[in-house]
Amino acid sequence: MPTQTPEARALGLPDDFLWGASTSAFQVEGAAGEDGRGPSVWDTFCRLKGRVDNGDTGDVACDHYHRYAEDVALMRDLGVGAYRFSISWPRVLPRGRGAINEKGLDFYDRLIDRLLEAGIEPWACLYHWDFPQALHDLGGWSRRDSAGWFADYATLCARRYGDRVKRWATFNEFSVFTLFGYAFGWGAPSIADRAEHLKVIHHVNLAHGAGVDVLRALVPNASIGAVHSYQPCRPEDDAPENVEGAALFNELWNLTFPDPQILSHYPPRIAQAIEPYVQAGDMARIGRPMDWFGVNHYAPVYAKAEPGMVWGCGFGSPPPDMPRTNIGWPYQPDAFREALLDLTGRYRLPIYVTENGYGTKAAETPDERGMINDTERLDYLRACIGSMAEAHKAGADVRGYFVWSLLDNFEWGGGYGTRFGIVHVDFATQKRTLKESAKWYARLIGGRVA
Ligand code: IFM
């Protein structure tokens, strides 16, 4: 059982509180064309002109595919108790279904074994946005049978890794990849269509339910969750159309997935719109018993009416006097407390913070002493962890925290120019350097770095 450092104990966190670090396959692995991996929708998206900063791709990323042992050793030294990674669907099933790629499966065997040897608990997420391009070409998430494709993929992973991996998440941030990919057109596969978005929402929810059933049936002692982005949503001002826009945006961003999955109903505005796609028995297929709630939290979201967007609502502006992070996100660590208390009240599940972190466009190169003084990130993490501890004291059932991210990595549309890592990656040499935030985190969680 993990014990806490005096610093963590002073926060009032329980002795078995879990400290971890997160990444995702597409963002760190690289080796895109290697050992039989198939293309994902993000490989395709990266090749669309002007869609990713600097024309960056996931081809090499942090080369975690080859450097995983070094990265596990880094985590061990940092004192990390759990590593949340994702499995790349097209790496293990290059066409999304059918022929299995043994070499791809072997990679996760090696990673999992190395984690266990290092005393780090593997937390596997089945889906962090890298949908197989071959399945997208067949109609992708817009097809109802996509839930079956996902269940087959989950079966493969559960059978292969379920003897060693007990902590499973079905999806990462349902609302973000569906909104950005199918309603705003800002991410892969770059669609902006309300009907497509609605179908995708429902089919992804069905896939989640089917995945939970597979994991429950095949993994002895599985502890199963799903990872949701939850950012308290506020209207940009009190104009009635913006208040209504924010209420709809809140449903789309915060509720459209966890409500049906945990409470077995869609939130009101979505329930009406999605009705044509819901068949008898679907809500019971989606609402499967869950062991924990994974929350990714960064900042509150300000929303407004936006008639030009497919839902008629969109991102608004935070109040002008609200501080911002280096990449322009509202800086309000207190919102974390609010988020955790909201979630405890609404869903009544143990909560794991599966992502929280600070992004910057600064180069963060080491100084002459080799130090990277990422003071803003360190302050932000300290404030958020403090806010999480306050939420815990106030009754939020929060059991663990995973920093986003272990490494600087491929930040989707932001490419490699936006850095979220507590460990700096020099993408020219792949050299890893601990930032001051990593050293601070290690001191908090009982690592052995200076
Ligand atoms: O990098 C992403 C991650 O993939 C999902 N959650 C938010 C992070 C920062 O934008």
CSV table of N, CA and C in Angstrom, one decimal, residues 158-305:
chain,number,residue,atom,x,y,z
A,158,ALA,N,-8.5,-7.4,-23.8
A,158,ALA,CA,-8.7,-8.0,-22.5
A,158,ALA,C,-8.1,-9.4,-22.4
A,159,ARG,N,-8.2,-10.2,-23.4
A,159,ARG,CA,-7.7,-11.5,-23.4
A,159,ARG,C,-6.1,-11.5,-23.3
A,160,ARG,N,-5.6,-10.5,-24.0
A,160,ARG,CA,-4.1,-10.5,-24.1
A,160,ARG,C,-3.5,-9.9,-22.8
A,161,TYR,N,-4.1,-8.9,-22.3
A,161,TYR,CA,-3.4,-8.1,-21.2
A,161,TYR,C,-4.1,-8.3,-19.8
A,162,GLY,N,-5.3,-8.9,-19.8
A,162,GLY,CA,-6.1,-8.9,-18.6
A,162,GLY,C,-5.6,-9.7,-17.5
A,163,ASP,N,-4.6,-10.5,-17.8
A,163,ASP,CA,-3.9,-11.2,-16.6
A,163,ASP,C,-3.0,-10.3,-15.8
A,164,ARG,N,-2.6,-9.2,-16.5
A,164,ARG,CA,-1.7,-8.2,-15.8
A,164,ARG,C,-2.2,-6.8,-15.6
A,165,VAL,N,-3.2,-6.5,-16.5
A,165,VAL,CA,-3.8,-5.1,-16.3
A,165,VAL,C,-5.1,-5.2,-15.7
A,166,LYS,N,-5.3,-4.6,-14.6
A,166,LYS,CA,-6.6,-4.6,-13.9
A,166,LYS,C,-7.4,-3.3,-14.0
A,167,ARG,N,-6.7,-2.3,-14.3
A,167,ARG,CA,-7.4,-0.9,-14.4
A,167,ARG,C,-7.6,-0.6,-15.8
A,168,TRP,N,-8.8,-0.5,-16.2
A,168,TRP,CA,-9.1,-0.3,-17.6
A,168,TRP,C,-10.1,1.0,-17.7
A,169,ALA,N,-9.8,1.8,-18.8
A,169,ALA,CA,-10.7,2.8,-19.2
A,169,ALA,C,-11.2,2.5,-20.6
A,170,THR,N,-12.4,2.7,-20.9
A,170,THR,CA,-12.9,2.5,-22.2
A,170,THR,C,-12.4,3.6,-23.2
A,171,PHE,N,-12.8,4.8,-22.9
A,171,PHE,CA,-12.5,5.9,-23.8
A,171,PHE,C,-11.8,7.1,-23.0
A,172,ASN,N,-11.1,7.9,-23.8
A,172,ASN,CA,-10.6,9.2,-23.2
A,172,ASN,C,-11.4,10.4,-23.8
A,173,GLU,N,-12.0,11.1,-22.9
A,173,GLU,CA,-12.7,12.4,-23.4
A,173,GLU,C,-13.6,12.2,-24.6
A,174,PHE,N,-14.7,11.5,-24.3
A,174,PHE,CA,-15.7,11.3,-25.4
A,174,PHE,C,-16.1,12.6,-26.0
A,175,SER,N,-16.5,13.6,-25.1
A,175,SER,CA,-17.1,14.8,-25.7
A,175,SER,C,-16.1,15.5,-26.5
A,176,VAL,N,-14.8,15.5,-26.2
A,176,VAL,CA,-13.9,16.3,-26.9
A,176,VAL,C,-13.7,15.8,-28.3
A,177,PHE,N,-13.4,14.5,-28.4
A,177,PHE,CA,-13.1,14.0,-29.8
A,177,PHE,C,-14.4,14.0,-30.7
A,178,THR,N,-15.5,13.8,-30.1
A,178,THR,CA,-16.7,13.8,-30.9
A,178,THR,C,-17.1,15.2,-31.3
A,179,LEU,N,-17.0,16.2,-30.4
A,179,LEU,CA,-17.4,17.6,-30.7
A,179,LEU,C,-16.4,18.1,-31.7
A,180,PHE,N,-15.1,18.0,-31.4
A,180,PHE,CA,-14.1,18.6,-32.3
A,180,PHE,C,-14.0,17.8,-33.7
A,181,GLY,N,-14.3,16.5,-33.7
A,181,GLY,CA,-14.1,15.8,-34.9
A,181,GLY,C,-15.3,15.7,-35.8
A,182,TYR,N,-16.5,15.9,-35.1
A,182,TYR,CA,-17.8,15.7,-35.9
A,182,TYR,C,-18.7,16.9,-35.9
A,183,ALA,N,-18.5,17.8,-35.0
A,183,ALA,CA,-19.4,19.0,-35.0
A,183,ALA,C,-18.6,20.3,-35.3
A,184,PHE,N,-17.4,20.5,-34.8
A,184,PHE,CA,-16.7,21.7,-35.1
A,184,PHE,C,-15.8,21.5,-36.4
A,185,GLY,N,-15.4,20.2,-36.6
A,185,GLY,CA,-14.5,20.0,-37.8
A,185,GLY,C,-13.0,20.4,-37.5
A,186,TRP,N,-12.7,20.6,-36.2
A,186,TRP,CA,-11.4,21.1,-35.9
A,186,TRP,C,-10.3,20.0,-35.7
A,187,GLY,N,-10.8,18.7,-35.5
A,187,GLY,CA,-9.9,17.6,-35.3
A,187,GLY,C,-10.3,16.5,-36.2
A,188,ALA,N,-9.6,15.4,-36.2
A,188,ALA,CA,-9.9,14.3,-37.1
A,188,ALA,C,-11.3,13.7,-36.7
A,189,PRO,N,-12.1,13.3,-37.6
A,189,PRO,CA,-11.9,13.3,-39.1
A,189,PRO,C,-12.4,14.5,-39.8
A,190,SER,N,-12.5,15.6,-39.1
A,190,SER,CA,-12.8,16.9,-39.7
A,190,SER,C,-14.2,17.0,-40.3
A,191,ILE,N,-15.2,16.6,-39.6
A,191,ILE,CA,-16.6,16.7,-40.1
A,191,ILE,C,-17.3,17.7,-39.2
A,192,ALA,N,-18.2,18.5,-39.8
A,192,ALA,CA,-19.0,19.4,-39.0
A,192,ALA,C,-20.5,19.2,-39.5
A,193,ASP,N,-21.2,18.3,-38.8
A,193,ASP,CA,-22.5,17.9,-39.3
A,193,ASP,C,-23.3,17.4,-38.0
A,194,ARG,N,-24.4,18.1,-37.8
A,194,ARG,CA,-25.2,17.8,-36.6
A,194,ARG,C,-25.7,16.3,-36.5
A,195,ALA,N,-26.2,15.9,-37.6
A,195,ALA,CA,-26.8,14.5,-37.6
A,195,ALA,C,-25.7,13.5,-37.5
A,196,GLU,N,-24.5,13.7,-38.1
A,196,GLU,CA,-23.4,12.8,-38.0
A,196,GLU,C,-22.9,12.8,-36.5
A,197,HIS,N,-22.9,14.0,-35.9
A,197,HIS,CA,-22.4,14.1,-34.6
A,197,HIS,C,-23.3,13.3,-33.6
A,198,LEU,N,-24.6,13.5,-33.8
A,198,LEU,CA,-25.6,12.8,-33.0
A,198,LEU,C,-25.4,11.3,-33.1
A,199,LYS,N,-25.3,10.8,-34.3
A,199,LYS,CA,-25.1,9.3,-34.5
A,199,LYS,C,-23.8,8.9,-33.8
A,200,VAL,N,-22.8,9.6,-34.0
A,200,VAL,CA,-21.5,9.3,-33.4
A,200,VAL,C,-21.6,9.2,-31.9
A,201,ILE,N,-22.3,10.2,-31.3
A,201,ILE,CA,-22.4,10.3,-29.8
A,201,ILE,C,-23.1,9.0,-29.4
A,202,HIS,N,-24.2,8.6,-30.0
A,202,HIS,CA,-24.9,7.4,-29.6
A,202,HIS,C,-24.1,6.1,-29.8
A,203,HIS,N,-23.4,6.0,-30.9
A,203,HIS,CA,-22.7,4.8,-31.2
A,203,HIS,C,-21.5,4.7,-30.3
A,204,VAL,N,-20.9,5.8,-30.0
A,204,VAL,CA,-19.7,5.7,-29.1
A,204,VAL,C,-20.2,5.3,-27.7
A,205,ASN,N,-21.4,5.8,-27.3
A,205,ASN,CA,-21.9,5.4,-26.0
A,205,ASN,C,-22.2,3.9,-26.0
A,206,LEU,N,-22.8,3.4,-27.1
A,206,LEU,CA,-23.0,2.0,-27.2
A,206,LEU,C,-21.7,1.2,-27.1
A,207,ALA,N,-20.7,1.7,-27.8
A,207,ALA,CA,-19.4,1.0,-27.8
A,207,ALA,C,-18.8,1.0,-26.4
A,208,HIS,N,-19.0,2.1,-25.6
A,208,HIS,CA,-18.5,2.1,-24.2
A,208,HIS,C,-19.2,1.0,-23.5
A,209,GLY,N,-20.5,0.9,-23.6
A,209,GLY,CA,-21.3,-0.1,-22.8
A,209,GLY,C,-20.8,-1.5,-23.2
A,210,ALA,N,-20.6,-1.8,-24.5
A,210,ALA,CA,-20.2,-3.1,-25.0
A,210,ALA,C,-18.8,-3.4,-24.5
A,211,GLY,N,-17.9,-2.3,-24.4
A,211,GLY,CA,-16.6,-2.5,-23.9
A,211,GLY,C,-16.5,-2.9,-22.5
A,212,VAL,N,-17.4,-2.2,-21.7
A,212,VAL,CA,-17.5,-2.5,-20.2
A,212,VAL,C,-17.9,-4.0,-20.1
A,213,ASP,N,-18.8,-4.4,-20.8
A,213,ASP,CA,-19.3,-5.8,-20.7
A,213,ASP,C,-18.2,-6.8,-21.0
A,214,VAL,N,-17.4,-6.5,-22.0
A,214,VAL,CA,-16.3,-7.4,-22.4
A,214,VAL,C,-15.3,-7.5,-21.3
A,215,LEU,N,-14.9,-6.3,-20.8
A,215,LEU,CA,-13.8,-6.2,-19.8
A,215,LEU,C,-14.3,-6.9,-18.5
A,216,ARG,N,-15.6,-6.7,-18.2
A,216,ARG,CA,-16.1,-7.3,-17.0
A,216,ARG,C,-16.1,-8.9,-17.1
A,217,ALA,N,-16.4,-9.4,-18.3
A,217,ALA,CA,-16.5,-10.8,-18.5
A,217,ALA,C,-15.1,-11.4,-18.6
A,218,LEU,N,-14.1,-10.7,-19.1
A,218,LEU,CA,-12.9,-11.4,-19.5
A,218,LEU,C,-11.7,-11.1,-18.5
A,219,VAL,N,-11.8,-10.0,-17.8
A,219,VAL,CA,-10.7,-9.6,-16.9
A,219,VAL,C,-11.1,-9.9,-15.4
A,220,PRO,N,-10.4,-10.9,-14.8
A,220,PRO,CA,-10.7,-11.2,-13.4
A,220,PRO,C,-10.3,-10.0,-12.6
A,221,ASN,N,-11.2,-9.6,-11.7
A,221,ASN,CA,-10.9,-8.5,-10.8
A,221,ASN,C,-10.7,-7.1,-11.5
A,222,ALA,N,-11.4,-7.0,-12.6
A,222,ALA,CA,-11.2,-5.7,-13.3
A,222,ALA,C,-11.7,-4.5,-12.6
A,223,SER,N,-11.1,-3.4,-12.7
A,223,SER,CA,-11.6,-2.1,-12.1
A,223,SER,C,-11.8,-1.2,-13.3
A,224,ILE,N,-13.0,-1.0,-13.7
A,224,ILE,CA,-13.3,-0.3,-15.0
A,224,ILE,C,-13.9,1.1,-14.8
A,225,GLY,N,-13.4,2.0,-15.6
A,225,GLY,CA,-13.9,3.3,-15.6
A,225,GLY,C,-13.9,3.9,-17.0
A,226,ALA,N,-14.2,5.1,-17.1
A,226,ALA,CA,-14.2,5.9,-18.4
A,226,ALA,C,-13.7,7.2,-18.1
A,227,VAL,N,-13.0,7.9,-19.0
A,227,VAL,CA,-12.4,9.2,-18.8
A,227,VAL,C,-13.1,10.3,-19.5
A,228,HIS,N,-13.6,11.2,-18.7
A,228,HIS,CA,-14.4,12.3,-19.2
A,228,HIS,C,-13.7,13.7,-19.0
A,229,SER,N,-13.9,14.5,-19.9
A,229,SER,CA,-13.5,15.9,-19.7
A,229,SER,C,-14.6,16.6,-19.0
A,230,TYR,N,-14.3,17.2,-17.9
A,230,TYR,CA,-15.3,17.9,-17.1
A,230,TYR,C,-14.8,19.3,-16.8
A,231,GLN,N,-15.3,20.3,-17.4
A,231,GLN,CA,-14.9,21.7,-17.1
A,231,GLN,C,-16.1,22.5,-16.8
A,232,PRO,N,-16.3,23.0,-15.6
A,232,PRO,CA,-17.5,23.8,-15.3
A,232,PRO,C,-17.7,24.8,-16.5
A,233,CYS,N,-19.0,24.8,-16.9
A,233,CYS,CA,-19.3,25.6,-18.1
A,233,CYS,C,-20.1,26.8,-17.7
A,234,ARG,N,-19.7,28.0,-18.1
A,234,ARG,CA,-20.4,29.2,-17.8
A,234,ARG,C,-20.7,30.1,-19.0
A,235,PRO,N,-21.8,30.8,-18.9
A,235,PRO,CA,-22.1,31.7,-20.1
A,235,PRO,C,-21.1,32.9,-20.1
A,236,GLU,N,-20.8,33.4,-21.3
A,236,GLU,CA,-19.8,34.5,-21.3
A,236,GLU,C,-20.3,35.8,-20.7
A,237,ASP,N,-21.7,35.9,-20.8
A,237,ASP,CA,-22.3,37.0,-20.1
A,237,ASP,C,-23.7,36.6,-19.8
A,238,ASP,N,-24.6,37.6,-19.3
A,238,ASP,CA,-25.9,37.1,-19.0
A,238,ASP,C,-27.0,37.4,-20.0
A,239,ALA,N,-26.6,37.6,-21.3
A,239,ALA,CA,-27.5,37.7,-22.4
A,239,ALA,C,-28.3,36.4,-22.5
A,240,PRO,N,-29.6,36.5,-22.5
A,240,PRO,CA,-30.4,35.2,-22.5
A,240,PRO,C,-29.9,34.2,-23.5
A,241,GLU,N,-29.5,34.6,-24.8
A,241,GLU,CA,-29.1,33.7,-25.8
A,241,GLU,C,-27.8,33.0,-25.4
A,242,ASN,N,-27.0,33.7,-24.7
A,242,ASN,CA,-25.7,33.1,-24.2
A,242,ASN,C,-25.9,32.2,-23.1
A,243,VAL,N,-26.9,32.5,-22.2
A,243,VAL,CA,-27.2,31.6,-21.1
A,243,VAL,C,-27.7,30.3,-21.6
A,244,GLU,N,-28.6,30.4,-22.6
A,244,GLU,CA,-29.1,29.2,-23.3
A,244,GLU,C,-28.0,28.4,-24.0
A,245,GLY,N,-27.2,29.2,-24.7
A,245,GLY,CA,-26.0,28.6,-25.5
A,245,GLY,C,-25.1,27.8,-24.5
A,246,ALA,N,-24.8,28.4,-23.4
A,246,ALA,CA,-23.9,27.8,-22.4
A,246,ALA,C,-24.6,26.5,-21.8
A,247,ALA,N,-25.9,26.6,-21.6
A,247,ALA,CA,-26.6,25.4,-21.1
A,247,ALA,C,-26.5,24.2,-22.1
A,248,LEU,N,-26.7,24.5,-23.4
A,248,LEU,CA,-26.6,23.5,-24.4
A,248,LEU,C,-25.1,23.0,-24.4
A,249,PHE,N,-24.2,23.9,-24.4
A,249,PHE,CA,-22.8,23.6,-24.5
A,249,PHE,C,-22.4,22.7,-23.3
A,250,ASN,N,-22.9,23.0,-22.1
A,250,ASN,CA,-22.7,22.2,-20.9
A,250,ASN,C,-23.1,20.8,-21.1
A,251,GLU,N,-24.3,20.6,-21.7
A,251,GLU,CA,-24.8,19.3,-22.0
A,251,GLU,C,-23.8,18.6,-22.9
A,252,LEU,N,-23.5,19.3,-24.0
A,252,LEU,CA,-22.6,18.6,-25.0
A,252,LEU,C,-21.2,18.3,-24.5
A,253,TRP,N,-20.7,19.2,-23.7
A,253,TRP,CA,-19.3,19.0,-23.2
A,253,TRP,C,-19.3,18.1,-22.0
A,254,ASN,N,-20.1,18.3,-21.0
A,254,ASN,CA,-20.0,17.7,-19.7
A,254,ASN,C,-20.9,16.5,-19.5
A,255,LEU,N,-22.0,16.5,-20.1
A,255,LEU,CA,-23.1,15.5,-19.7
A,255,LEU,C,-23.5,14.4,-20.7
A,256,THR,N,-23.2,14.6,-21.9
A,256,THR,CA,-23.8,13.8,-23.0
A,256,THR,C,-23.3,12.3,-22.9
A,257,PHE,N,-22.1,12.1,-22.3
A,257,PHE,CA,-21.6,10.8,-22.1
A,257,PHE,C,-21.7,10.2,-20.7
A,258,PRO,N,-21.3,11.0,-19.7
A,258,PRO,CA,-21.5,10.4,-18.4
A,258,PRO,C,-22.9,10.2,-17.9
A,259,ASP,N,-23.8,11.1,-18.3
A,259,ASP,CA,-25.2,10.9,-17.9
A,259,ASP,C,-25.8,9.6,-18.4
A,260,PRO,N,-25.8,9.3,-19.7
A,260,PRO,CA,-26.3,8.0,-20.1
A,260,PRO,C,-25.5,6.8,-19.6
A,261,GLN,N,-24.2,7.0,-19.4
A,261,GLN,CA,-23.4,5.8,-19.0
A,261,GLN,C,-23.6,5.5,-17.5
A,262,ILE,N,-23.9,6.5,-16.7
A,262,ILE,CA,-24.0,6.3,-15.3
A,262,ILE,C,-25.4,6.5,-14.8
A,263,LEU,N,-26.2,7.4,-15.4
A,263,LEU,CA,-27.6,7.6,-14.9
A,263,LEU,C,-28.6,7.1,-15.9
A,264,SER,N,-28.1,6.5,-17.0
A,264,SER,CA,-29.0,5.8,-18.0
A,264,SER,C,-30.0,6.8,-18.7
A,265,HIS,N,-29.6,8.1,-18.8
A,265,HIS,CA,-30.5,8.9,-19.6
A,265,HIS,C,-29.6,10.1,-20.2
A,266,TYR,N,-30.0,10.5,-21.4
A,266,TYR,CA,-29.3,11.7,-21.9
A,266,TYR,C,-29.8,13.0,-21.2
A,267,PRO,N,-28.9,14.0,-21.2
A,267,PRO,CA,-29.4,15.3,-20.7
A,267,PRO,C,-30.5,15.8,-21.6
A,268,PRO,N,-31.4,16.7,-21.1
A,268,PRO,CA,-32.7,17.0,-21.8
A,268,PRO,C,-32.5,17.5,-23.2
A,269,ARG,N,-31.7,18.4,-23.5
A,269,ARG,CA,-31.6,19.0,-24.8
A,269,ARG,C,-31.1,17.9,-25.8
A,270,ILE,N,-30.2,17.1,-25.4
A,270,ILE,CA,-29.6,16.1,-26.3
A,270,ILE,C,-30.6,14.9,-26.4
A,271,ALA,N,-31.3,14.6,-25.4
A,271,ALA,CA,-32.3,13.5,-25.4
A,271,ALA,C,-33.3,13.7,-26.6
A,272,GLN,N,-33.7,14.9,-26.7
A,272,GLN,CA,-34.7,15.3,-27.7
A,272,GLN,C,-34.1,15.0,-29.1
A,273,ALA,N,-32.9,15.6,-29.3
A,273,ALA,CA,-32.2,15.5,-30.6
A,273,ALA,C,-31.8,14.1,-31.0
A,274,ILE,N,-31.5,13.3,-30.0
A,274,ILE,CA,-30.9,12.0,-30.3
A,274,ILE,C,-31.9,10.9,-30.5
A,275,GLU,N,-33.1,11.2,-30.1
A,275,GLU,CA,-34.2,10.2,-30.2
A,275,GLU,C,-34.3,9.4,-31.4
A,276,PRO,N,-34.1,10.0,-32.6
A,276,PRO,CA,-34.2,9.2,-33.8
A,276,PRO,C,-33.2,8.0,-33.9
A,277,TYR,N,-32.1,8.1,-33.2
A,277,TYR,CA,-31.1,7.1,-33.3
A,277,TYR,C,-31.1,6.1,-32.2
A,278,VAL,N,-32.0,6.3,-31.2
A,278,VAL,CA,-32.0,5.4,-30.0
A,278,VAL,C,-33.0,4.3,-30.3
A,279,GLN,N,-32.5,3.0,-30.1
A,279,GLN,CA,-33.4,1.9,-30.3
A,279,GLN,C,-33.8,1.3,-28.9
A,280,ALA,N,-34.9,0.5,-28.9
A,280,ALA,CA,-35.3,-0.1,-27.6
A,280,ALA,C,-34.1,-0.9,-27.0
A,281,GLY,N,-34.0,-0.7,-25.7
A,281,GLY,CA,-32.9,-1.4,-25.0
A,281,GLY,C,-31.6,-0.7,-25.0
A,282,ASP,N,-31.4,0.3,-25.8
A,282,ASP,CA,-30.1,1.0,-25.9
A,282,ASP,C,-29.6,1.6,-24.5
A,283,MET,N,-30.5,2.2,-23.8
A,283,MET,CA,-30.1,2.9,-22.6
A,283,MET,C,-29.5,1.9,-21.6
A,284,ALA,N,-30.1,0.7,-21.6
A,284,ALA,CA,-29.6,-0.3,-20.7
A,284,ALA,C,-28.3,-0.9,-21.2
A,285,ARG,N,-28.1,-0.8,-22.5
A,285,ARG,CA,-26.8,-1.3,-23.1
A,285,ARG,C,-25.7,-0.3,-22.7
A,286,ILE,N,-26.0,1.0,-22.6
A,286,ILE,CA,-25.0,2.0,-22.4
A,286,ILE,C,-24.8,2.1,-20.9
A,287,GLY,N,-25.8,2.0,-20.1
A,287,GLY,CA,-25.7,2.3,-18.6
A,287,GLY,C,-25.2,1.0,-17.9
A,288,ARG,N,-23.9,0.7,-18.0
A,288,ARG,CA,-23.4,-0.4,-17.3
A,288,ARG,C,-22.7,0.0,-16.0
A,289,PRO,N,-22.7,-0.9,-15.0
A,289,PRO,CA,-22.1,-0.5,-13.7
A,289,PRO,C,-20.6,-0.2,-13.9
A,290,MET,N,-20.2,0.9,-13.3
A,290,MET,CA,-18.8,1.4,-13.4
A,290,MET,C,-18.2,1.4,-12.0
A,291,ASP,N,-16.8,1.2,-12.0
A,291,ASP,CA,-16.1,1.2,-10.7
A,291,ASP,C,-15.5,2.5,-10.3
A,292,TRP,N,-15.3,3.4,-11.3
A,292,TRP,CA,-14.7,4.7,-11.0
A,292,TRP,C,-15.0,5.7,-12.2
A,293,PHE,N,-14.8,6.9,-11.8
A,293,PHE,CA,-15.1,8.0,-12.8
A,293,PHE,C,-13.7,8.7,-13.0
A,294,GLY,N,-13.3,8.7,-14.3
A,294,GLY,CA,-12.0,9.4,-14.6
A,294,GLY,C,-12.3,10.8,-15.1
A,295,VAL,N,-11.7,11.8,-14.5
A,295,VAL,CA,-11.9,13.2,-14.9
A,295,VAL,C,-10.7,13.8,-15.3
A,296,ASN,N,-10.7,14.4,-16.5
A,296,ASN,CA,-9.7,15.3,-17.0
A,296,ASN,C,-10.1,16.7,-16.8
A,297,HIS,N,-9.4,17.5,-16.0
A,297,HIS,CA,-9.8,18.9,-15.8
A,297,HIS,C,-8.6,19.8,-16.0
A,298,TYR,N,-8.9,20.9,-16.7
A,298,TYR,CA,-7.9,21.9,-17.0
A,298,TYR,C,-8.4,23.3,-16.6
A,299,ALA,N,-9.6,23.7,-16.9
A,299,ALA,CA,-10.1,25.1,-16.8
A,299,ALA,C,-11.6,25.1,-16.9
A,300,PRO,N,-12.2,26.2,-16.4
A,300,PRO,CA,-13.6,26.3,-16.7
A,300,PRO,C,-13.8,26.7,-18.2
A,301,VAL,N,-14.9,26.4,-18.7
A,301,VAL,CA,-15.2,26.7,-20.1
A,301,VAL,C,-16.2,27.9,-20.2
A,302,TYR,N,-16.0,28.9,-21.0
A,302,TYR,CA,-17.0,30.0,-21.2
A,302,TYR,C,-17.6,29.7,-22.5
A,303,ALA,N,-19.0,29.8,-22.6
A,303,ALA,CA,-19.7,29.5,-23.8
A,303,ALA,C,-20.7,30.6,-24.1
A,304,LYS,N,-21.1,30.5,-25.4
A,304,LYS,CA,-22.1,31.5,-25.9
A,304,LYS,C,-22.9,31.0,-27.0
A,305,ALA,N,-23.9,31.7,-27.4
A,305,ALA,CA,-24.7,31.4,-28.6
A,305,ALA,C,-23.7,31.7,-29.8
